[in-house]
Coordinates of C-alpha atoms and ligand atoms in Angstrom, one line a residue:
X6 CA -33.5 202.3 145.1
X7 CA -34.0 198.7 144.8
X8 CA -34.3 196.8 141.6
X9 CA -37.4 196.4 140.2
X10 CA -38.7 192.6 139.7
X11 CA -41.0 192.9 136.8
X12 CA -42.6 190.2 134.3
X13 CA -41.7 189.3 130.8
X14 CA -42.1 187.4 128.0
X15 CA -39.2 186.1 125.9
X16 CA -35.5 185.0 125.7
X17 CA -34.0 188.4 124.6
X18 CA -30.2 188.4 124.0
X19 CA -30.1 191.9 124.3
X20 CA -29.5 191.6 128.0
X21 CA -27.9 188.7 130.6
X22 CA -29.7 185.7 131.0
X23 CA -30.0 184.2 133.7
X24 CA -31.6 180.2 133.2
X25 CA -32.5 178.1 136.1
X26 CA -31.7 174.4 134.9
X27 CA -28.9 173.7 132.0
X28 CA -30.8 170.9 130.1
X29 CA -34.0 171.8 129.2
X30 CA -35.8 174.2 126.8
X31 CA -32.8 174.9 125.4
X32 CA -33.5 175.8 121.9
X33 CA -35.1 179.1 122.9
X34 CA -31.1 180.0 122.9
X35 CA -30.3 178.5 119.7
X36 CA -27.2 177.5 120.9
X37 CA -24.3 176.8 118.2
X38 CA -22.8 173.5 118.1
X39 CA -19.6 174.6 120.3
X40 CA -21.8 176.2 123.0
X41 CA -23.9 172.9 123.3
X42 CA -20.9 170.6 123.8
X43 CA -19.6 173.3 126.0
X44 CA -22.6 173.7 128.1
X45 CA -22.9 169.6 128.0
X46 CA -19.6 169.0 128.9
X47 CA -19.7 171.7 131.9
X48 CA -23.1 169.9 133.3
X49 CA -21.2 166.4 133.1
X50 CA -18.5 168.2 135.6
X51 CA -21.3 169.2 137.6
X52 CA -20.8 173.0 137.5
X53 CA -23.2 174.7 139.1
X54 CA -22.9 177.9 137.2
X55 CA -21.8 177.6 133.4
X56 CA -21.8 181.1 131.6
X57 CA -21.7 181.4 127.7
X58 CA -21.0 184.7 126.7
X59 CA -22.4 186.1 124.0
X60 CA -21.0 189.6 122.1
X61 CA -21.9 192.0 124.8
X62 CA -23.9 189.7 127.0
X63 CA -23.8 186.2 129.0
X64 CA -26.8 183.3 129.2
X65 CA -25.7 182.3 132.5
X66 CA -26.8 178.8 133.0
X67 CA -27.8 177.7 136.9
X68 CA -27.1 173.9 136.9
X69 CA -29.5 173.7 139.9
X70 CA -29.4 170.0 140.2
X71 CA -26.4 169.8 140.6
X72 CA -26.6 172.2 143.2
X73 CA -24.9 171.8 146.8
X74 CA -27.8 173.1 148.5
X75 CA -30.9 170.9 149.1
X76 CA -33.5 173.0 149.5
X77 CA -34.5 174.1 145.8
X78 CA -36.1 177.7 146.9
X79 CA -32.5 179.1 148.7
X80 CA -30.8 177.3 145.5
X81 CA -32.2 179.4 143.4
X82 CA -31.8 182.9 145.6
X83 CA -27.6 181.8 146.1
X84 CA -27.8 181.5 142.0
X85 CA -29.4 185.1 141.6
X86 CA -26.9 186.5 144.2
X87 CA -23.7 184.1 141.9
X88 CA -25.3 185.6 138.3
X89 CA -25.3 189.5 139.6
X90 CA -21.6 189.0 140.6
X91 CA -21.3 188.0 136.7
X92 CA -23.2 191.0 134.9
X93 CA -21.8 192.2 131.9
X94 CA -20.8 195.9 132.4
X95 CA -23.0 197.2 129.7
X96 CA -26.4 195.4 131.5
X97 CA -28.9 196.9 133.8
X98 CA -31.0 194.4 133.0
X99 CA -31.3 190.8 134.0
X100 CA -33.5 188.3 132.6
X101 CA -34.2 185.1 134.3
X102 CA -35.9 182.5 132.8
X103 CA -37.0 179.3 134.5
X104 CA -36.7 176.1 132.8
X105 CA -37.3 173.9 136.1
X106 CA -40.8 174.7 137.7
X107 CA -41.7 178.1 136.4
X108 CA -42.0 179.3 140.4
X109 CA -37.8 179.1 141.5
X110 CA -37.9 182.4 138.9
X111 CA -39.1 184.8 141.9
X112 CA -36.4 183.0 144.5
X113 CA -33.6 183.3 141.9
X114 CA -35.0 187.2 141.2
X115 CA -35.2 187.7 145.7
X116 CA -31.3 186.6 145.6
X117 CA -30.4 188.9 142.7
X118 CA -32.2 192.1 144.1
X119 CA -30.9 191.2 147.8
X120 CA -27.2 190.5 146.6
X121 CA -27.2 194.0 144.6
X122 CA -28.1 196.0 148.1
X123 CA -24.8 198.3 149.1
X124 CA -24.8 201.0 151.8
X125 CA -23.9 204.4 150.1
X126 CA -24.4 206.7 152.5
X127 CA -20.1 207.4 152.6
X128 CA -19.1 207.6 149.0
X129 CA -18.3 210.6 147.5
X130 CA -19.4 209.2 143.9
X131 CA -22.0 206.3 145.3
X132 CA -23.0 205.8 141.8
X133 CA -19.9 204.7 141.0
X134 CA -20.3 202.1 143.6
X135 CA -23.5 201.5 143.2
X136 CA -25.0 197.9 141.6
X137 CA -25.3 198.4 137.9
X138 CA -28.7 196.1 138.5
X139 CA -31.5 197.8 137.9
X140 CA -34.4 195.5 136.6
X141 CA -35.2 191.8 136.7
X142 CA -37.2 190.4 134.4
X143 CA -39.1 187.0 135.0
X144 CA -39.7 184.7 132.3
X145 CA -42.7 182.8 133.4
X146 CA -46.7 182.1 132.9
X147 CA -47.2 181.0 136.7
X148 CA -45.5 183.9 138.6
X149 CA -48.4 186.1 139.1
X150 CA -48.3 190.0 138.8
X151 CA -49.0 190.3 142.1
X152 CA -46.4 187.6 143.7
X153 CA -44.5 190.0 141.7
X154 CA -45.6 193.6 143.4
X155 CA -45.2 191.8 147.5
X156 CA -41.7 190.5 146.5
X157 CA -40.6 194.4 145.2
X158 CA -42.5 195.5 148.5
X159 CA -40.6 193.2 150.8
X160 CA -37.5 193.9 149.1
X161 CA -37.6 197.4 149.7
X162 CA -38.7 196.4 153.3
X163 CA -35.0 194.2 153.1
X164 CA -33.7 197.2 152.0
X165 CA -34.9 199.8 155.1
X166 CA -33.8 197.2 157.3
X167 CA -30.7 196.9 156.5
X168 CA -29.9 200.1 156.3
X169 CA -30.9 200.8 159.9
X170 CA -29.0 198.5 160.7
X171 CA -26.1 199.6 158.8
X172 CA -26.2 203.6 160.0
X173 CA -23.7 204.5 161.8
X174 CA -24.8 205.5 165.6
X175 CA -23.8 209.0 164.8
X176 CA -26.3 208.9 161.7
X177 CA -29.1 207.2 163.7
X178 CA -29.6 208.1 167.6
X179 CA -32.9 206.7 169.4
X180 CA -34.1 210.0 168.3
X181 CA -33.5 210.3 164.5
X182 CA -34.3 206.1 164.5
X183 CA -37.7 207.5 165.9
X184 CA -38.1 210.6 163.7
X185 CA -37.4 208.0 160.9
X186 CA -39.8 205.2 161.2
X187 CA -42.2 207.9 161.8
X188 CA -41.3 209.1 158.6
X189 CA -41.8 205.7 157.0
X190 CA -44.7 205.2 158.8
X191 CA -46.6 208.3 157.3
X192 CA -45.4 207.8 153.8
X193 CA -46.3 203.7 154.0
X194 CA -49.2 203.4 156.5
X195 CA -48.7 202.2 159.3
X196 CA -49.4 204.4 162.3
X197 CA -46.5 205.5 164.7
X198 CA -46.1 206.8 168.1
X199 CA -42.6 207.9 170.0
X200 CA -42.8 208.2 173.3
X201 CA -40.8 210.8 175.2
X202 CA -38.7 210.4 178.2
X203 CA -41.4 212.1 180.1
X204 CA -43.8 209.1 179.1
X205 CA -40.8 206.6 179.7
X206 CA -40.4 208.2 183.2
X207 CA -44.3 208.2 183.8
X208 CA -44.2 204.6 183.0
X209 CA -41.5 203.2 185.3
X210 CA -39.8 201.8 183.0
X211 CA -36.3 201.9 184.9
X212 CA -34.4 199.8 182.2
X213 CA -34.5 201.4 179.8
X214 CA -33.9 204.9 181.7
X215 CA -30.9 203.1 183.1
X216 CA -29.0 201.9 180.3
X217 CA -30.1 205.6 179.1
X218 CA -28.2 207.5 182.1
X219 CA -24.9 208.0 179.8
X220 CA -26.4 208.9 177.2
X221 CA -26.3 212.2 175.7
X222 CA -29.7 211.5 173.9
X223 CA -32.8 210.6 175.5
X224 CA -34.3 206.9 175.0
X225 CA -37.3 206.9 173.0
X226 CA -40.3 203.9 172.8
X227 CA -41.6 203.5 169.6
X228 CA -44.8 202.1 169.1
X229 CA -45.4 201.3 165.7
X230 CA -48.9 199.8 164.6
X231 CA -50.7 198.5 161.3
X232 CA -54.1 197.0 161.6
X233 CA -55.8 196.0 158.7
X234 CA -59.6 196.4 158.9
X235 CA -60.0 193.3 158.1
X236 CA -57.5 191.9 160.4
X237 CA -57.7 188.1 161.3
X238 CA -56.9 188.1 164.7
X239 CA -58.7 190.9 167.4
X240 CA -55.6 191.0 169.9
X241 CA -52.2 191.8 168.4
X242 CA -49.6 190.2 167.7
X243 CA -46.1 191.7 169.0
X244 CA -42.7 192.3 167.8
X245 CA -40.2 193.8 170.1
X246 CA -37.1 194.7 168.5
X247 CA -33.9 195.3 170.7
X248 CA -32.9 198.9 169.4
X249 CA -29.5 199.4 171.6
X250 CA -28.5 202.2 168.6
X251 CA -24.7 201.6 170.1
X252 CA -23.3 198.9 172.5
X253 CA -20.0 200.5 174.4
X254 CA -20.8 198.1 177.3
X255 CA -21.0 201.2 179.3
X256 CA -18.4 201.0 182.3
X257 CA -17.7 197.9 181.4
X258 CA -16.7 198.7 178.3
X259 CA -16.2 196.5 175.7
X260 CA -12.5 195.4 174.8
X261 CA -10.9 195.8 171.1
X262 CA -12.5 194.4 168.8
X263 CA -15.8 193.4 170.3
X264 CA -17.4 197.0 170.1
X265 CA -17.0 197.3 166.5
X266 CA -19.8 195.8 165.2
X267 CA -21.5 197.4 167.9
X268 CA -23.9 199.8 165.6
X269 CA -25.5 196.9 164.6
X270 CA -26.9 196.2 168.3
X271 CA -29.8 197.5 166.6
X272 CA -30.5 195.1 164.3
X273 CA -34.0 193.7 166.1
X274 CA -35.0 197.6 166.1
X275 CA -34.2 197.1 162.0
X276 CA -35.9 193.9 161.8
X277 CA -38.9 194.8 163.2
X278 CA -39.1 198.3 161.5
X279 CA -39.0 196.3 158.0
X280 CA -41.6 193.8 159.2
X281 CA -43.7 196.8 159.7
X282 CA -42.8 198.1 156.3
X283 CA -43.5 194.8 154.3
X284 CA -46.7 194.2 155.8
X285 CA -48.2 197.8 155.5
X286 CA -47.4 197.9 152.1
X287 CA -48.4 194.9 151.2
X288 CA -51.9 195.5 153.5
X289 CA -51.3 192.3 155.1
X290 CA -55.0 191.3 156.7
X291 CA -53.5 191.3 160.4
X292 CA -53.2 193.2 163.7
X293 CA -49.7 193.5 164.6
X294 CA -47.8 195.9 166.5
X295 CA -43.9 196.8 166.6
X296 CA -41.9 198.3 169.8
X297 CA -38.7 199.3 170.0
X298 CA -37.0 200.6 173.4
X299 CA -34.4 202.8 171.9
X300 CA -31.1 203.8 173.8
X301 CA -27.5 203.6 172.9
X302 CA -25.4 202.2 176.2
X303 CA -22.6 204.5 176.6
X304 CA -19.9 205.7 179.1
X305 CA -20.3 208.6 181.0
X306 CA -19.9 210.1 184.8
X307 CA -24.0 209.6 185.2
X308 CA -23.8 206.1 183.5
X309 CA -25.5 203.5 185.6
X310 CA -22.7 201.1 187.2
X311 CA -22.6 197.7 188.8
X312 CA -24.7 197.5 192.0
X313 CA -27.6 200.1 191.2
X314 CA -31.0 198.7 191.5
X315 CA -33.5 199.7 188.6
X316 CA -37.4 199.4 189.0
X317 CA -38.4 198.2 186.0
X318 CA -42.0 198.3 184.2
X319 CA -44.1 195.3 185.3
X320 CA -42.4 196.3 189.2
X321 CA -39.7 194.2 189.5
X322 CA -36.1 195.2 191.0
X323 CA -33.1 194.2 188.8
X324 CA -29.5 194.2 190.5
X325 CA -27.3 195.3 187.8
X326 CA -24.2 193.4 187.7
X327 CA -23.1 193.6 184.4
X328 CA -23.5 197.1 182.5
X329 CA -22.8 195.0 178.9
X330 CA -26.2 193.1 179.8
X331 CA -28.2 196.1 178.9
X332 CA -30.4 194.6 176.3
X333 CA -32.6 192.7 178.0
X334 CA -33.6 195.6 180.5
X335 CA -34.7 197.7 177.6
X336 CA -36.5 194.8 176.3
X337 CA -37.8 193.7 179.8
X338 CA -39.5 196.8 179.8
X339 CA -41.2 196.1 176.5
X340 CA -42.1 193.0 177.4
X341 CA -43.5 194.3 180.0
X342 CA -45.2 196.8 178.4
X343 CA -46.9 194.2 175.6
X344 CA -49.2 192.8 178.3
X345 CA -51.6 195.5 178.4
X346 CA -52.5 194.9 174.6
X347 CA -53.6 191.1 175.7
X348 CA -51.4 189.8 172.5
X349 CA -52.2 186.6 170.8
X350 CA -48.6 186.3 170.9
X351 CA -45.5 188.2 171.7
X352 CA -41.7 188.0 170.0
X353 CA -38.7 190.1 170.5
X354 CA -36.0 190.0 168.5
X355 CA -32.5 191.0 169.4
X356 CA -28.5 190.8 168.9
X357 CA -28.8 189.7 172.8
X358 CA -25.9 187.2 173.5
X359 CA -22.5 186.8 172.4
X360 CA -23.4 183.2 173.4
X361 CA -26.1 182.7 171.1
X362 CA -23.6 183.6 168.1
X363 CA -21.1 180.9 169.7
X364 CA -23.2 178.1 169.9
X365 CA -24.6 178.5 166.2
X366 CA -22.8 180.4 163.9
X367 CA -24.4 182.8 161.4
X368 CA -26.2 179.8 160.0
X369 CA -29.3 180.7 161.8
X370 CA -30.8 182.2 165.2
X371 CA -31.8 180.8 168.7
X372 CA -35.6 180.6 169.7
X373 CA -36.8 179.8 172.8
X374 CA -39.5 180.9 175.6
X375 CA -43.3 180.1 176.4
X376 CA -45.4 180.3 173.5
X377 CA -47.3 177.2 172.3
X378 CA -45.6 174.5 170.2
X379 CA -47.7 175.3 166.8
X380 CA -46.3 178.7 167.0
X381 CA -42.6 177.7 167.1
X382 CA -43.3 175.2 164.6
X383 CA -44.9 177.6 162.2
X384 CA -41.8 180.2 162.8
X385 CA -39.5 177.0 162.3
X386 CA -41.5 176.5 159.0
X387 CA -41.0 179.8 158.3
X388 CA -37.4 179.9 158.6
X389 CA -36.9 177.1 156.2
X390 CA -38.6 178.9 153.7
X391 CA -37.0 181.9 153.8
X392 CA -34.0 180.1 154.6
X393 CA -33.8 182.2 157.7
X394 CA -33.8 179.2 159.9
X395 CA -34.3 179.0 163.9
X396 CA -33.0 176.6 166.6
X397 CA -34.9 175.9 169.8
X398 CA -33.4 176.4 172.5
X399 CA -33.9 174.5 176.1
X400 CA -35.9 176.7 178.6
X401 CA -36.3 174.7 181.7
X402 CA -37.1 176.0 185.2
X403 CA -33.5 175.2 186.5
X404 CA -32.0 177.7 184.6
X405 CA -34.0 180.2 186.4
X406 CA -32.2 179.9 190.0
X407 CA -28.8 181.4 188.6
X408 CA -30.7 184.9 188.5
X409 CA -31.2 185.2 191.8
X410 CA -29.8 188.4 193.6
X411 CA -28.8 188.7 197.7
X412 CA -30.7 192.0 197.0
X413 CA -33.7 192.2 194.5
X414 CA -36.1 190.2 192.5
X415 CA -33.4 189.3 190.3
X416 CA -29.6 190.4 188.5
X417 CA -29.4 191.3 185.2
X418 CA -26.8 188.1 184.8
X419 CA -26.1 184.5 185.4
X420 CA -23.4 182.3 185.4
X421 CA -20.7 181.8 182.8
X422 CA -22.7 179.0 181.2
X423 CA -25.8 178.8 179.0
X424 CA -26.0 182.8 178.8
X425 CA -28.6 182.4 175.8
X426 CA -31.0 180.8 177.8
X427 CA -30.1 182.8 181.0
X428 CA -30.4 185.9 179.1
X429 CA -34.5 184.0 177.7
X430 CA -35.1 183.5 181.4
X431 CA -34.2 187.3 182.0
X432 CA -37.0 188.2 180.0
X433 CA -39.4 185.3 180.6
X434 CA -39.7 187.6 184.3
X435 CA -41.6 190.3 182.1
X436 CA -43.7 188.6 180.2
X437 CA -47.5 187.1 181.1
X438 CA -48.4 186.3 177.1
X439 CA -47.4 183.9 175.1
X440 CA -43.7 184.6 174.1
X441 CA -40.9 183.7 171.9
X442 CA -37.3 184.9 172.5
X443 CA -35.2 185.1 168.8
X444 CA -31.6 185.4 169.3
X445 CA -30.1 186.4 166.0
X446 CA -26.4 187.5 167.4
X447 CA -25.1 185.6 164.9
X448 CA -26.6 186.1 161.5
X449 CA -27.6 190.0 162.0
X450 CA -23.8 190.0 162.2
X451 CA -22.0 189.3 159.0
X452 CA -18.4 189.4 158.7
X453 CA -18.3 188.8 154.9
X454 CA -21.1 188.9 152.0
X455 CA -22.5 185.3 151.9
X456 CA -24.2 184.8 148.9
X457 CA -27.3 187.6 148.9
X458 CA -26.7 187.9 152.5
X459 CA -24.5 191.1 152.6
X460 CA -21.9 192.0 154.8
X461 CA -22.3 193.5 158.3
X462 CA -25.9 194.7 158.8
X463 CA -27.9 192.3 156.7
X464 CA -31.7 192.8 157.5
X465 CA -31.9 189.4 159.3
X466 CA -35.6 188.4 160.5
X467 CA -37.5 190.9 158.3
X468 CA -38.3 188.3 155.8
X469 CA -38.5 185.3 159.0
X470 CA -41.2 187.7 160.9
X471 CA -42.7 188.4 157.4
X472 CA -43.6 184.7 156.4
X473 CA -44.6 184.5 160.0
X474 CA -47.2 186.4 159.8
X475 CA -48.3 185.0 156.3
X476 CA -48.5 181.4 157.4
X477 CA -49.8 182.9 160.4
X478 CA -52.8 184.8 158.2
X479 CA -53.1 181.8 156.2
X480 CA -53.5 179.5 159.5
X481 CA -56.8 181.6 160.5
X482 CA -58.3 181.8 157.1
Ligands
LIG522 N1 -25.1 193.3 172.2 C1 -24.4 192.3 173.0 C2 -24.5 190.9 172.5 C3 -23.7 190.7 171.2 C4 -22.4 190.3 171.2 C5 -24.4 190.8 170.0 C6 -21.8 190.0 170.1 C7 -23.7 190.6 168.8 C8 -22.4 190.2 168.8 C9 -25.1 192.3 174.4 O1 -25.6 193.5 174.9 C10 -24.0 191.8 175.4 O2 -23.0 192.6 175.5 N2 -24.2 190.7 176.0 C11 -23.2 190.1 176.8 C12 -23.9 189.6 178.0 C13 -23.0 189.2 179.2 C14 -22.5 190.4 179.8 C15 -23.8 188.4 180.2 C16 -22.4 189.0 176.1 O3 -23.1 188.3 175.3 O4 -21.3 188.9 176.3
LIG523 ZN1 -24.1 194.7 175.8
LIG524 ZN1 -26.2 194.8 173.4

């Protein structure tokens, strides 16, 4: 379980203390004289974090104007994530009070709750291992009670994601991923439907039975749907979330040490679950649906190799060059498949290119495609917000020729250059509706905890997609 952000009242100094800003209000504390000229002194060095401690417990102090980061929102989540690293042993509580704007409380409490997530699945004692954190309490008279309840709901949202992302393929095959967000969807409310290979067959949809042919478990397509009655838009939006459950390369296979993170291929799959998750229990007033393609890409004598055509979907014959390039004929599929709901707009989300993750890092993901401009800019507003930022991406029509096959409509790669993009113009082929690509190779794929962004499988574009469709909601009201 999650912690648990709830509201309070006071300054007690019966559990840690977390205060956002080190000069003000202060005498809520009553400080002795040695902790003020400490605290003083330390704010004059321009700490960021000062911690007093106290008998049994800390006031830990976040200096936030002091504070490297410039955006005041993702200052106060990195000081959440610094002051659980700090808990007293005795504390399952932590109290954060605001002394700045009464509103960073909520982002400092988001940092705390995410920073505390582990994945114990493999511990023999996992309570041992377990965050000590349990609740959060806010200090504040302008965080409402219900700001409160969506940030516990998206939380927990955070929470499923990431641990889809972080099973193990052997604890979550297309068919137990399937078995599980139907679970979630019953117990949540949002409606879901698996379809079998038989339907995948009926529906031609020749990528993703391709990357399937070594697999010992058939794909599955997962359509997951919550419409609100009182939805504000009549056609749906889409979110199509790569769900390769393991990435061998098939035959050819990925060298040491690129396959390793490889059970995180599903990371769109996770992202998009979650999305599903936050909005259903929060009853978000919006259409939207969720697919996921899921396969793993594996070796095997019937595994599909270099030179096999696949039919896909919408109709159109891929030459398979590369076997590693399997994502985007799952999601081509998908894509493909999206049309016939007439969407508003249409967005997949997927750990598609190792290029993507060269070019920028983990500090954010790569957007491109055809959508309107407004709806990039409003998912590039939402990225700064959640501090889940996105980079657009070039998509001119030059980039298209590099696809071209001496035997089909198209190959399933391009040259050696600008595979992001190539791998965008892939899918652009599958797509009629307005469309936008999100690359997030790079931050789905954590090689250490930064701040409350946790290690490995880290939930990335739950809370992006999530303030998407807010701002999104609140665009049409
Ligand atoms: N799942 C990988 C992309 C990936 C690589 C994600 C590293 C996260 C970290 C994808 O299926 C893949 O293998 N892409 C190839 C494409 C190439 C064969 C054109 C790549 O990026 O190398
Ligand atoms: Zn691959
Ligand atoms: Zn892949």
């Amino acid at each position: 379980m999650e912690p648990f952000i709830i509201l309070s009242e006071f300054y007690n100094s019966k559990t840690d203390t977390l205060i956002l800003g080190a000069e003000q209000n202060l005498a809520q504390f009553a400080l002795t004289k040695s902790e003020s000229s400490f605290l003083k002194a330390q704010v004059e060095k321009k700490k960021d974090q000062i911690i007093i401690q106290r008998y049994t417990t800390k006031l830990i102090f976040a200096n936030l104007k002091d504070s490297k980061i410039k955006n005041l929102q993702e200052a106060a989540r990195v000081a959440g994530s610094k002051a659980v690293a700090q808990m007293s042993d005795n504390c399952s509580e932590l109290r954060i009070i605001d002394n700045l704007d009464e509103t960073l409380a909520l982002h400092a409490a988001e940092g705390a709750v995410l920073a505390s997530y582990k994945y114990l699945k493999f511990y023999k004692e996992p309570g041992k291992k377990a965050s000590k954190l349990k609740t959060i309490s806010l200090v504040s008279k302008t965080i409402s009670v219900d700001e409160v309840i969506e940030q516990n709901y998206l939380n927990e949202a955070v929470f499923f994601a990431r641990d889809i992302a972080q099973s193990p393929y052997a604890e979550l095959n297309a068919l137990q991923f399937a078995e599980l967000v139907s679970e979630t969807g019953k117990k949540t409310g949002f409606k879901v439907e698996n379809l079998t290979k038989k339907q995948i067959e009926a529906l031609h949809m020749g990528g993703l039975l391709g990357v399937n042919q070594g697999s010992e478990t058939p794909p599955v397509f997962s359509i997951m749907t919550w419409k609100h009655e009182k939805a504000v838009n009549a056609n749906p939006l889409i979110f199509i979330g790569k769900g390769v459950m393991f990435d061998t390369g098939g035959v050819y296979n990925k060298p040491y040490p690129h396959m390793n993170d490889m059970k995180l291929d599903k990371s769109g799959a996770a992202a998009v679950s979650g999305l599903m998750m936050a909005l259903a229990k929060n009853k978000i007033p919006v259409y939207a649906i969720a697919l996921v393609a899921a396969t793993n890409n594996a070796i095997d004598a019937k595994s599909y190799v270099p030179g096999d055509v696949l039919r896909m979907h919408n109709g159109l014959f891929v030459e398979v060059i590369h076997t590693d390039a399997e994502g985007r004929l799952t999601l081509g599929d998908a894509l493909s498949y999206a049309d016939k709901f007439k969407p508003e707009l249409v967005m997949d989300i997927a750990t598609l290119t190792g290029a993507a993750a060269a070019a920028i890092g983990t500090e954010g993901c790569v957007v491109m495609g055809t959508a309107p401009d407004e709806q990039f800019n409003l998912l590039e507003k939402s990225g700064h917000e959640v501090y889940e930022r996105t980079v657009r991406f070039p998509f001119w029509d030059e980039y298209d020729k590099s696809l071209d096959s001496n035997i089909a409509d198209l190959k399933n790669i391009g040259g050696s250059d600008a595979g992001a993009i190539i791998a965008g113009k892939f899918l652009a082929r599958f797509t009629t509706s307005p469309w936008i690509h999100i690359d997030i190779a790079g931050p789905a794929i954590l090689k250490a905890t930064e701040a409350y962004r946790t290690v490995s499988g880290n939930g990335f574009g739950t809370r992006l997609l999530y303030r998407f469709v807010k701002n999104y909601v609140a665009g049409k009201k």
